Every structure is written in structure tokens, then in C-alpha cells.
Amino acid sequence: VVVVAALAACNRDRGAPGVKTIKPDSFLTLRGSGPKSQRIANYKIDARLDAVKHAITATETLTWTNTGTTAVDSLPFHLYLNAFKNDQSLFMKSSKGVVRGAHASDTAWGYIQVESVQVGGVELASKFHYTPPPTAKDDQTVAELPLPQPVLPNGVVEVNFKFTAQLPEVFARTGYKGDFHMVGQWFPKIGVRQNDQWECHWFHVNTEFFADFGTYDVSLTVPTTYRVAATGVLVTANEAAGNTRTLTYRAEDVHDFAWMADPYMNVLTGKAKVEAPPGGSDDTVEVRVYYRAEQKEFAQRHLDAGIGAIERFSADYVPYPWPIMSIIDPPMDAVDGAGGMEYPTLVTTAGDTVFARPGVRFPEYVTIHEVGHNWFQGMLASNEAEEAWLDEGVNDWADSHVMAELYGATGSAIDWMGWQAEAMALRRAFADDPSALPSPIATAAYAFVDNRNYALSSYDTTLRALSTLEQTVGSLKFAAAMKAYTKAWAFRHPTGRDLFATLGKELGQDLTWFFGPVFHEVGGLDVQIRTASCRPYHPPRGIFDDGSGGHKTKSEVESPETGSFKCDVVLQNTGTFHVPVDLELRFADGSVQTRTWDDKGGESWKAFELDSASRLTEVWLDPKNKLALDSPVLHHQRLEGDGAASLRAAAWVSSAAQTLMQLVGP
Amino acid sequence: MAMRLGLADMLSAGTRGVSRYTGTLLAVFVVQSLVAAACMFAVAMVLAQAFAHLPLFDDAVDGDLVALIWCVRYAQPSFVAIGGILLGALLLWQLASWFIVGGLYGVFAQRPEGRAETARCFGASGAATYLAYVKLALCSLPGYIVVLFALGTGASLVGTRIWHALTMWQLIGPLLLAMLPGLLLLHVLWTISDYARVELTLRHDSHDPGVVVTYLRSAAYVIRRPVTLVHGGLGWLGLLAVTAFYAYLAQGHPMYGTEGAITLFVARQGVSLLRMAIRVGVLGGQVELGRSRPLPPRRVEAKVDVKA
């Protein structure tokens, strides 16, 4: 009773929130001139937040252009919020109600109710129908709108919606928790037409999003006590009836619009310096971190990481094109559901914990990863349902470089009390062996055997694969090729094939030997030292023909040991991936020899014979740690065992044992 | 009427006991060190079996975090085996400690002179009370189950709060608060056991008290005399302070190489000896207070039966 009372007394009373002073942003919606994309799907939305019911009532006008070669007689729409309408949606069935440790509420469901849909003034609500997948008949995350008249190639159609979006208790990126509202995937959103086929997949736990670029003009009416962060630039802020105000945002060349509303958020602002656009002089991006007071210590870390990320990604790939970036640090009771998600010009971060001491850079990593998504998916808008690895894994690879650039190569992820760990190495150490995964990297997100395989393949294995390739072809060349890829495909919809083609072209190599097995086949890399031995060398002994029909015997006396050594090392690769392997051989006299096994498939083992003046002491396969796809544990071996480190570790264990003994006895 | 002993008397009795029977203390420490050393060699063999040929483990021991993660993942069964060795050593020491504590209480109670007499007294007392101590441990079990329940309930109460902790105070504050009832109860139970052991040792020859009765009488005694709890609590605080001080000093000094390993070994053994001296000093103080307790009822019939 005492404990419960004491804990209850510790709860902070925030008091009533005050009216916020809001001023429109002073910058243009794009850095440099636009448009940067085709702007196929353009939205105008007027929305009002009911902060008590956690619901949004809105009208939406979509203007869509048919850029295909055939006429279109119906339009598919995503209604993502219906994933949270009941436990029979594809999302709930595939997630079993749990995403990243957050559990879906059994009582606070979320949904989107389309009350009206009109084309050319004709009401079509009765014809607007759900198209569920065969495995989830109650799924309502995709609906089809038959059109009264087909949209011809290059034709434009305007669709008007009235809808209500009821937010769930925060789960899987969207929803409310107390006064905090994270509003994502909240409006009817048209699918993408590619090669005259629609891409509009049902919302599945593994699938994120895919949409066309366009402009968004969104008016949000919220209580005056609420602070709002949203995609794009705040154009106007006008007081409205009933202690509300209407905030109008405009975003250009983006493919989504998300926003956050919360009465207790504070704002921390900084500026990132990036390359000015051609013909322009605006070389700054305003970075804002939205945080609750108790998370102030972490806000500065997120701000610094956000600024660093924008500057590094801009330098390494293409300059950030928008003038603003908002980083939301969700309240601690909402972070499992809302943290770690990316939208154009707005991301949510995570990682705030007492264990993330300065130098333990998990908060920074999350921010850098989510900001990085503004390149890999925000600008290079790949299809996350079909090729999740193309943004998640590629972004992870880029993040590890940005982390190293910002915090140093050896301790980029952890540099705390003498402990150091580099981001990529840490990810690799915790990841599963790729050969243990039944679905290869290039599997559609919804087709993975399970969420774990999806996550490991799309993030870690892709990161490790790209790193292995990078180390194989050379870091500088690979970085230049990746930059070329981003320049070529920014504001378009690249596919994995496009990435492979661009890299092959830029690197001047046929890389099918790598991409095929690594991305499309089940398996892994398993290079090992099979045997390593060394023996004193002597000239041949035994009975030999003397060339005249007789024999000559060479004994130990005639062929004494020379003092040099003959050594054999056999490497094997029992995995399905093959890459060139470096070998370093160390000898007792301190000399070192290197060899390379140029394995690009076709061989499963390789033997090396060496002559040496000294005995072989260590064999080090992949000494520069290039083979990120493989486990390094057995790559470095001594021929003679040495128990010094074991004894040292055992001494520590026994000291701990003695401490525990003194707890149970004298 | 006997003078009522206070905390200062107990502390000085403990100090006197430790200084007078330094040899006994060292002998017990050597035994403990031998158990720890055996544990060390067993662990070293397990580790060497897995890692003697892998320089990656050298890096891990030298503080390479990523290498350590790889090694732990690679040789999980070895680390499970090490856990088993650790548990075995603790169990062994628990069993041995019933003899050792009985011996120490006997020495402090009878105050023998000379090395041989002290050794005889230690062995005789330890052997005489061993079974009674085992019964006492069984008698204490229900109390420890309540402690586990209290600790578990406390932890579950603050689980979410700790998960979302942003500062050290937010982490440690609720945790301490939640664990406090369980820890206090544990301290009370340990103190009761200690005074029951003192009683069983002091009155073994004269009264042969029953274990359950002694446990219950000791519980009543400890509750009536809070100085018992304060005295034992000071002992635990001393133990904690020495450990924390060593951890503070050792922080940032990895002590590589043979010289470092020897320095580390000596430092750790020094710390262990100091902690043992504190523990033994507490036992000495408890015996001093235990002497002043009212005598238990005689179990004359039991004595008669045995002689018959």
C-alpha cells in the first residue's frame, strides 16, 4: 500500500495547457524551383480534430492524372485506418495485434468511414466498395471506386470525399495516447498506376506504403491549446470558432501527409546547412524537435542527430529539397506505437531511455534512420509492399555511414565508459545468419514467412549484403555509384532492378554473380578455414629412379630438414553466396603473407600451399572484415591454443562468484 | 540483572573478535578462495575449450563489445555451462557455510586460547550444530517464499515505470521503493536466522533447544530488539560500500597483461577479505548480544533419552 501510494504521488500533474502562439513559416515550400516530380496525385484536405473523441472529420479533393497508356475506369484507394477496425483485418491477422512490442487496444479501435464520394458532382458512395484479399474477407483497407466515365491517358479526374477518421489508441505508427495525437495514413489515398497496372496492396503488418508524388494543401482545425507539426510548410494560421484555429500546410513533391497534435509539446529548433539549389541561395533547412518537457535531455540529441543527418545525406546523395524537417519525440507512453516512423519532412523518433547515456547513440540512430528515409523512400519512392529492402536496408546501409561520419568510425553506435561499437558491426553481431532465413531478401513484404524474416532480410541482411559488396568493389567507388543511383531516381519509383542496373553501370562490372544469389535466393555465406597445418621442410626422401634404370635412396641424412616450413591451408565455402576472400597468414618470425581466393561461384573449397622460413602461427580469413554477410568468429584462428584470455575472463567470473558467496555465507 | 548491550558494544565485540581470531578468519578466507579458484579453473577450461584458438575472444576480454557479442552467440552452451559452474559453487558454499558459521559462532562463544584449541573448538562447534542449521534453513523457507512474492509484486508494480525511465532517479527510485518491502523482510528473516543460529550454538550443550522453538523465539527477540536489525544492516551497508568503492576504483582500469592480471587478482582478494572481515565481525557482535538473551527452556527429556 505504501509503495503504491508513493508511486502514485510521483505522477506528474501537467496542469491545463496554455494557448499556443503560432506563426506561419516564412520560407517557401521547396528549396529551389519545382516541380521536382510528375505530381500525379494532388490532394486538398480540410480536417477538424475532435481532441476528445480522437476523431477527424474532413473533406478531401483528389486530383489525379492518368500517366499511363490505357484508359482507367475505376480507381483503387487505400483506407489504411480500417486495419485497426477489428481483429479480422489483414493487418491484425498478420500482426496478431502486436507490432514492435506495442499491443493493439481491444477497446479503442480505429477506422475510416467514407460518408460521401463524388466525381463530377455525382454521388458514388453506394458504388464505392471494399475489395478484401482472399485471406481476410473482413479487410477494408482497400476500396474501389468505379468511375462514371473512364479517365483517358493524360486525362485528369477530380474525386471529392467526405470522411471521418477515428484514431485507434496509438498502435502501428498512428493513433492517440492521452492528449497526444499522431495522425498518419488517415485519409483516402489513391494507389499507384505503374505499367498500366494498379499497385494498391492491402495493409499488412510487413507492408508500409507506396504512393505517387504530388502536392498537398491541408487545413487542420485544432484547439488553440494544441501544438501541431505536419508535413510541409505552415502557410497560414487563422483563429476559428470555439477556441480553435485553422492551420494550413502546403507540401510539394511529397507522397504522403502526416501530422501530430499535442497540447504539451515543446519545440527545439536548429538549422542544417546544405548545398543551395541551382540558381538559389537558400542553403539552410530548419529542423524542429517536438518533445515533452521530461524528454528535454533527449531533444537536443535528436536535434543534433537530425541536423547531422540532413547535412550528411545531402552531401552523400542529393540535397534535401524541402526547407523544413520536423522530428517528433513521442511521449514515453506512446513511443512503442508511434515512435520510429518516417513521412516526408516529418518523422517520429524513439530511443529515449535512461540506458541511452550520452555516447550510447540509440536515440541518435533512430533519428538518423528516420530522417534518412526522406531520401530512401521520401525521394526515391520505391514500393515498400513489394520491395521493403530497397528503402529499409539501403537506408540502414547509408545510416551506418552517416553514423560513422558524424561520430567516428570505431564508436559510432556506442562510445561509453571505454566500450565502443560501430553501428554496422553491432547490427551484424545481433543479426541472424542469413542462411537460417527461409525467405530471401527480394521477397514481397507481405510474402515473407513471418515478421522476423521480413525484418531481418529487409533491414539487417540487406545492410550486410550491401556492405559486403561495397568492401568487395571498394568503398569510394561504391559510394559514388550509390550517389549516382539517388541522383538518377530521385522523385521517381525505382525498383531493385533499377538499383542493380545503376550500380552495375556505375561500377563498370557485371554484378549478377552477387545480386542473383544474395538477393533472390535462400542461403548464406559460410566461408571457413577448413584446415591449417605446417611441417618442417626437407628435400625429397625415399627411393627414386636415377634415370639409368637403377634406384637412388635419399635418407634423412642426405635430405635433412632445411629449417624452413611447408604449410597447407584449406578454405571452404559451404554457403550459397560466393564472394572473393582475402587470406592473411602470420608466421612465428612476425612475417605476414596474403592470398586471395577469387570465389565468384563454382568452387566450394580452395587449398593454398606455402613455403615459409618460419612456422605458421595464425590464419586470418577476411582480415579487413569485408564479409559482412558472414560470421567472423571462426575467421581468425591460431594454430596453437592460448588460454590466457580464458583465464582472465575466468578470474573475473570467479571474483563475481566470490562476491555472491559472501552474500549466502560469510 | 545483566547490562543491556547496545550497538556500540556489538560493534566493538565484532572488532575484538576479528582481531583476536585473525587466523580463523584467514583460514575461512583461504577455504573460500579455494572454492573460488576451483570455480575459476573450471570456467577457464570451459572457455579455453571454446576459444583457445580464437583471437576474437582475446579482443572480447580486452573490451571489444562487438567481439564479446559474437563470442557469446557463438558459444552459448559454454556460457550456460559457466552459469552451472557458478551455481554449483554457490550451492557448495551455502552447504559449507552452515559448518563455517557454526564454527565461528562456537569460537566467539567459547573464546578458546591457542591455535590448536581454536581449531578444535571451530570444528566441534561446526559439526555439532550442522544438522540443526540445516533444519533451520528448512524452517526459514516459507519466509523466503513470502520475500520472493513481495519482490515480484514490487517489480511488477513498477515495471512500466522502469521501462520508460529517462533518468537514473526514475530508474532506481521506483525500483528501490518497490523492492524495499521485500528487501526489508529478507533482512529481518536473515537476522532471525542469525540469532537462531547463535542460540543453537550457545545453548547446544546446556539446553539443546529445538529448532522451530528457537526460530520462533528468535523472531520475537529480533522484533523486540531493533538493534539486531540495525547491527546486521550496518554489516550489509559495509559490504555494499566496500564493493562499490572497489568498483569505482577499478572503473577505467582494464589491467591488461600478466602484471595487470596479478594486480587484479590481489586487489579482488583484498576486497573479498575485507568483506569477509565485516561479515565475521557481524557474527562476533551477534554472539555478544546472544549471550545476554534469556535462556531457552531445557529439553531435559531429550538429554535423558539420548543417555539411556
mmCIF file of N, CA, C and O in Angstrom, chain A residues 22-67:
data_model
loop_
_atom_site.group_PDB
_atom_site.id
_atom_site.type_symbol
_atom_site.label_atom_id
_atom_site.label_comp_id
_atom_site.label_asym_id
_atom_site.label_seq_id
_atom_site.Cartn_x
_atom_site.Cartn_y
_atom_site.Cartn_z
ATOM 1 N N ILE A 22 1.138 30.693 -32.584
ATOM 2 C CA ILE A 22 1.575 30.035 -33.819
ATOM 3 C C ILE A 22 1.759 31.094 -34.908
ATOM 4 O O ILE A 22 0.875 31.924 -35.122
ATOM 5 N N LYS A 23 2.880 31.066 -35.566
ATOM 6 C CA LYS A 23 3.109 31.970 -36.701
ATOM 7 C C LYS A 23 3.389 31.139 -37.939
ATOM 8 O O LYS A 23 4.086 30.118 -37.855
ATOM 9 N N PRO A 24 2.871 31.581 -39.090
ATOM 10 C CA PRO A 24 3.173 30.843 -40.325
ATOM 11 C C PRO A 24 4.685 30.833 -40.590
ATOM 12 O O PRO A 24 5.404 31.722 -40.146
ATOM 13 N N ASP A 25 5.111 29.817 -41.303
ATOM 14 C CA ASP A 25 6.528 29.738 -41.659
ATOM 15 C C ASP A 25 6.862 30.801 -42.697
ATOM 16 O O ASP A 25 6.014 31.181 -43.519
ATOM 17 N N SER A 26 8.110 31.253 -42.653
ATOM 18 C CA SER A 26 8.491 32.360 -43.536
ATOM 19 C C SER A 26 9.168 31.866 -44.815
ATOM 20 O O SER A 26 9.547 32.654 -45.653
ATOM 21 N N PHE A 27 9.323 30.539 -44.948
ATOM 22 C CA PHE A 27 10.061 30.070 -46.122
ATOM 23 C C PHE A 27 9.137 29.478 -47.181
ATOM 24 O O PHE A 27 7.968 29.166 -46.910
ATOM 25 N N LEU A 28 9.699 29.303 -48.374
ATOM 26 C CA LEU A 28 8.948 28.724 -49.487
ATOM 27 C C LEU A 28 8.777 27.221 -49.260
ATOM 28 O O LEU A 28 9.461 26.622 -48.430
ATOM 29 N N THR A 29 7.862 26.606 -49.997
ATOM 30 C CA THR A 29 7.572 25.190 -49.756
ATOM 31 C C THR A 29 8.652 24.269 -50.308
ATOM 32 O O THR A 29 8.732 23.116 -49.922
ATOM 33 N N LEU A 30 9.437 24.763 -51.221
ATOM 34 C CA LEU A 30 10.535 23.958 -51.770
ATOM 35 C C LEU A 30 11.798 24.800 -51.791
ATOM 36 O O LEU A 30 11.737 26.014 -52.007
ATOM 37 N N ARG A 31 12.941 24.169 -51.551
ATOM 38 C CA ARG A 31 14.205 24.855 -51.777
ATOM 39 C C ARG A 31 14.524 24.700 -53.262
ATOM 40 O O ARG A 31 14.647 23.595 -53.761
ATOM 41 N N GLY A 32 14.587 25.805 -53.946
ATOM 42 C CA GLY A 32 14.815 25.725 -55.386
ATOM 43 C C GLY A 32 13.488 25.611 -56.121
ATOM 44 O O GLY A 32 12.432 25.453 -55.513
ATOM 45 N N SER A 33 13.572 25.651 -57.409
ATOM 46 C CA SER A 33 12.341 25.690 -58.190
ATOM 47 C C SER A 33 11.792 24.279 -58.395
ATOM 48 O O SER A 33 12.526 23.310 -58.459
ATOM 49 N N GLY A 34 10.492 24.207 -58.499
ATOM 50 C CA GLY A 34 9.822 22.931 -58.746
ATOM 51 C C GLY A 34 9.151 22.954 -60.099
ATOM 52 O O GLY A 34 9.331 23.919 -60.851
ATOM 53 N N PRO A 35 8.364 22.003 -60.454
ATOM 54 C CA PRO A 35 8.209 20.774 -59.682
ATOM 55 C C PRO A 35 9.382 19.825 -59.907
ATOM 56 O O PRO A 35 10.036 19.871 -60.933
ATOM 57 N N LYS A 36 9.596 18.989 -58.889
ATOM 58 C CA LYS A 36 10.682 18.014 -58.986
ATOM 59 C C LYS A 36 10.160 16.645 -59.401
ATOM 60 O O LYS A 36 10.946 15.745 -59.697
ATOM 61 N N SER A 37 8.837 16.475 -59.312
ATOM 62 C CA SER A 37 8.242 15.186 -59.655
ATOM 63 C C SER A 37 7.107 15.401 -60.660
ATOM 64 O O SER A 37 6.784 16.533 -61.004
ATOM 65 N N GLN A 38 6.485 14.291 -61.045
ATOM 66 C CA GLN A 38 5.380 14.389 -62.004
ATOM 67 C C GLN A 38 4.107 14.958 -61.386
ATOM 68 O O GLN A 38 3.204 15.369 -62.096
ATOM 69 N N ARG A 39 4.016 14.927 -60.060
ATOM 70 C CA ARG A 39 2.841 15.429 -59.329
ATOM 71 C C ARG A 39 1.551 14.814 -59.877
ATOM 72 O O ARG A 39 0.665 15.519 -60.365
ATOM 73 N N ILE A 40 1.483 13.507 -59.759
ATOM 74 C CA ILE A 40 0.347 12.767 -60.327
ATOM 75 C C ILE A 40 -0.881 12.847 -59.426
ATOM 76 O O ILE A 40 -2.007 12.975 -59.906
ATOM 77 N N ALA A 41 -0.665 12.751 -58.108
ATOM 78 C CA ALA A 41 -1.798 12.732 -57.170
ATOM 79 C C ALA A 41 -1.699 13.946 -56.253
ATOM 80 O O ALA A 41 -0.784 14.039 -55.429
ATOM 81 N N ASN A 42 -2.647 14.883 -56.424
ATOM 82 C CA ASN A 42 -2.611 16.121 -55.644
ATOM 83 C C ASN A 42 -3.842 16.200 -54.742
ATOM 84 O O ASN A 42 -4.961 15.955 -55.196
ATOM 85 N N TYR A 43 -3.625 16.542 -53.494
ATOM 86 C CA TYR A 43 -4.704 16.493 -52.506
ATOM 87 C C TYR A 43 -4.960 17.886 -51.913
ATOM 88 O O TYR A 43 -4.031 18.650 -51.669
ATOM 89 N N LYS A 44 -6.242 18.137 -51.674
ATOM 90 C CA LYS A 44 -6.622 19.314 -50.868
ATOM 91 C C LYS A 44 -7.549 18.784 -49.787
ATOM 92 O O LYS A 44 -8.583 18.181 -50.091
ATOM 93 N N ILE A 45 -7.164 18.978 -48.547
ATOM 94 C CA ILE A 45 -7.919 18.386 -47.434
ATOM 95 C C ILE A 45 -8.233 19.468 -46.403
ATOM 96 O O ILE A 45 -7.363 20.284 -46.065
ATOM 97 N N ASP A 46 -9.488 19.474 -45.932
ATOM 98 C CA ASP A 46 -9.878 20.324 -44.797
ATOM 99 C C ASP A 46 -10.284 19.389 -43.679
ATOM 100 O O ASP A 46 -11.268 18.648 -43.816
ATOM 101 N N ALA A 47 -9.560 19.442 -42.567
ATOM 102 C CA ALA A 47 -9.806 18.467 -41.496
ATOM 103 C C ALA A 47 -9.978 19.174 -40.162
ATOM 104 O O ALA A 47 -9.384 20.233 -39.919
ATOM 105 N N ARG A 48 -10.795 18.586 -39.311
ATOM 106 C CA ARG A 48 -11.017 19.141 -37.968
ATOM 107 C C ARG A 48 -10.794 18.026 -36.952
ATOM 108 O O ARG A 48 -11.384 16.946 -37.077
ATOM 109 N N LEU A 49 -9.965 18.314 -35.973
ATOM 110 C CA LEU A 49 -9.676 17.313 -34.937
ATOM 111 C C LEU A 49 -10.626 17.488 -33.764
ATOM 112 O O LEU A 49 -10.730 18.585 -33.198
ATOM 113 N N ASP A 50 -11.321 16.423 -33.403
ATOM 114 C CA ASP A 50 -12.059 16.392 -32.140
ATOM 115 C C ASP A 50 -11.122 15.721 -31.143
ATOM 116 O O ASP A 50 -10.965 14.488 -31.149
ATOM 117 N N ALA A 51 -10.495 16.561 -30.298
ATOM 118 C CA ALA A 51 -9.439 16.037 -29.423
ATOM 119 C C ALA A 51 -9.987 15.175 -28.297
ATOM 120 O O ALA A 51 -9.229 14.430 -27.669
ATOM 121 N N VAL A 52 -11.295 15.285 -28.061
ATOM 122 C CA VAL A 52 -11.898 14.462 -27.002
ATOM 123 C C VAL A 52 -12.218 13.077 -27.540
ATOM 124 O O VAL A 52 -11.919 12.058 -26.912
ATOM 125 N N LYS A 53 -12.817 13.056 -28.737
ATOM 126 C CA LYS A 53 -13.165 11.756 -29.339
ATOM 127 C C LYS A 53 -12.005 11.159 -30.136
ATOM 128 O O LYS A 53 -12.113 10.048 -30.653
ATOM 129 N N HIS A 54 -10.968 11.919 -30.284
ATOM 130 C CA HIS A 54 -9.801 11.480 -31.063
ATOM 131 C C HIS A 54 -10.218 11.119 -32.486
ATOM 132 O O HIS A 54 -9.809 10.091 -33.039
ATOM 133 N N ALA A 55 -11.056 11.960 -33.044
ATOM 134 C CA ALA A 55 -11.591 11.705 -34.384
ATOM 135 C C ALA A 55 -11.369 12.928 -35.270
ATOM 136 O O ALA A 55 -11.253 14.055 -34.781
ATOM 137 N N ILE A 56 -11.288 12.683 -36.556
ATOM 138 C CA ILE A 56 -11.064 13.763 -37.521
ATOM 139 C C ILE A 56 -12.181 13.715 -38.538
ATOM 140 O O ILE A 56 -12.441 12.667 -39.153
ATOM 141 N N THR A 57 -12.858 14.829 -38.724
ATOM 142 C CA THR A 57 -13.850 14.913 -39.798
ATOM 143 C C THR A 57 -13.219 15.757 -40.901
ATOM 144 O O THR A 57 -12.595 16.783 -40.622
ATOM 145 N N ALA A 58 -13.393 15.334 -42.129
ATOM 146 C CA ALA A 58 -12.641 16.016 -43.190
ATOM 147 C C ALA A 58 -13.331 15.919 -44.540
ATOM 148 O O ALA A 58 -14.179 15.044 -44.771
ATOM 149 N N THR A 59 -12.966 16.849 -45.398
ATOM 150 C CA THR A 59 -13.301 16.752 -46.815
ATOM 151 C C THR A 59 -11.986 16.696 -47.577
ATOM 152 O O THR A 59 -10.983 17.272 -47.131
ATOM 153 N N GLU A 60 -12.024 16.007 -48.688
ATOM 154 C CA GLU A 60 -10.780 15.810 -49.452
ATOM 155 C C GLU A 60 -11.100 15.921 -50.933
ATOM 156 O O GLU A 60 -12.104 15.370 -51.397
ATOM 157 N N THR A 61 -10.239 16.627 -51.618
ATOM 158 C CA THR A 61 -10.348 16.656 -53.078
ATOM 159 C C THR A 61 -9.048 16.130 -53.656
ATOM 160 O O THR A 61 -7.973 16.687 -53.395
ATOM 161 N N LEU A 62 -9.178 15.055 -54.402
ATOM 162 C CA LEU A 62 -8.001 14.463 -55.050
ATOM 163 C C LEU A 62 -8.053 14.789 -56.541
ATOM 164 O O LEU A 62 -9.091 14.601 -57.189
ATOM 165 N N THR A 63 -6.957 15.286 -57.041
ATOM 166 C CA THR A 63 -6.845 15.495 -58.485
ATOM 167 C C THR A 63 -5.777 14.543 -59.002
ATOM 168 O O THR A 63 -4.602 14.653 -58.615
ATOM 169 N N TRP A 64 -6.224 13.601 -59.832
ATOM 170 C CA TRP A 64 -5.312 12.540 -60.264
ATOM 171 C C TRP A 64 -5.165 12.544 -61.779
ATOM 172 O O TRP A 64 -6.151 12.714 -62.516
ATOM 173 N N THR A 65 -3.929 12.370 -62.234
ATOM 174 C CA THR A 65 -3.647 12.357 -63.670
ATOM 175 C C THR A 65 -3.293 10.945 -64.112
ATOM 176 O O THR A 65 -2.479 10.272 -63.456
ATOM 177 N N ASN A 66 -3.910 10.533 -65.189
ATOM 178 C CA ASN A 66 -3.592 9.214 -65.756
ATOM 179 C C ASN A 66 -2.365 9.361 -66.653
ATOM 180 O O ASN A 66 -2.441 9.880 -67.766
ATOM 181 N N THR A 67 -1.225 8.896 -66.166
ATOM 182 C CA THR A 67 0.013 8.999 -66.942
ATOM 183 C C THR A 67 0.291 7.713 -67.716
ATOM 184 O O THR A 67 1.359 7.569 -68.321
#
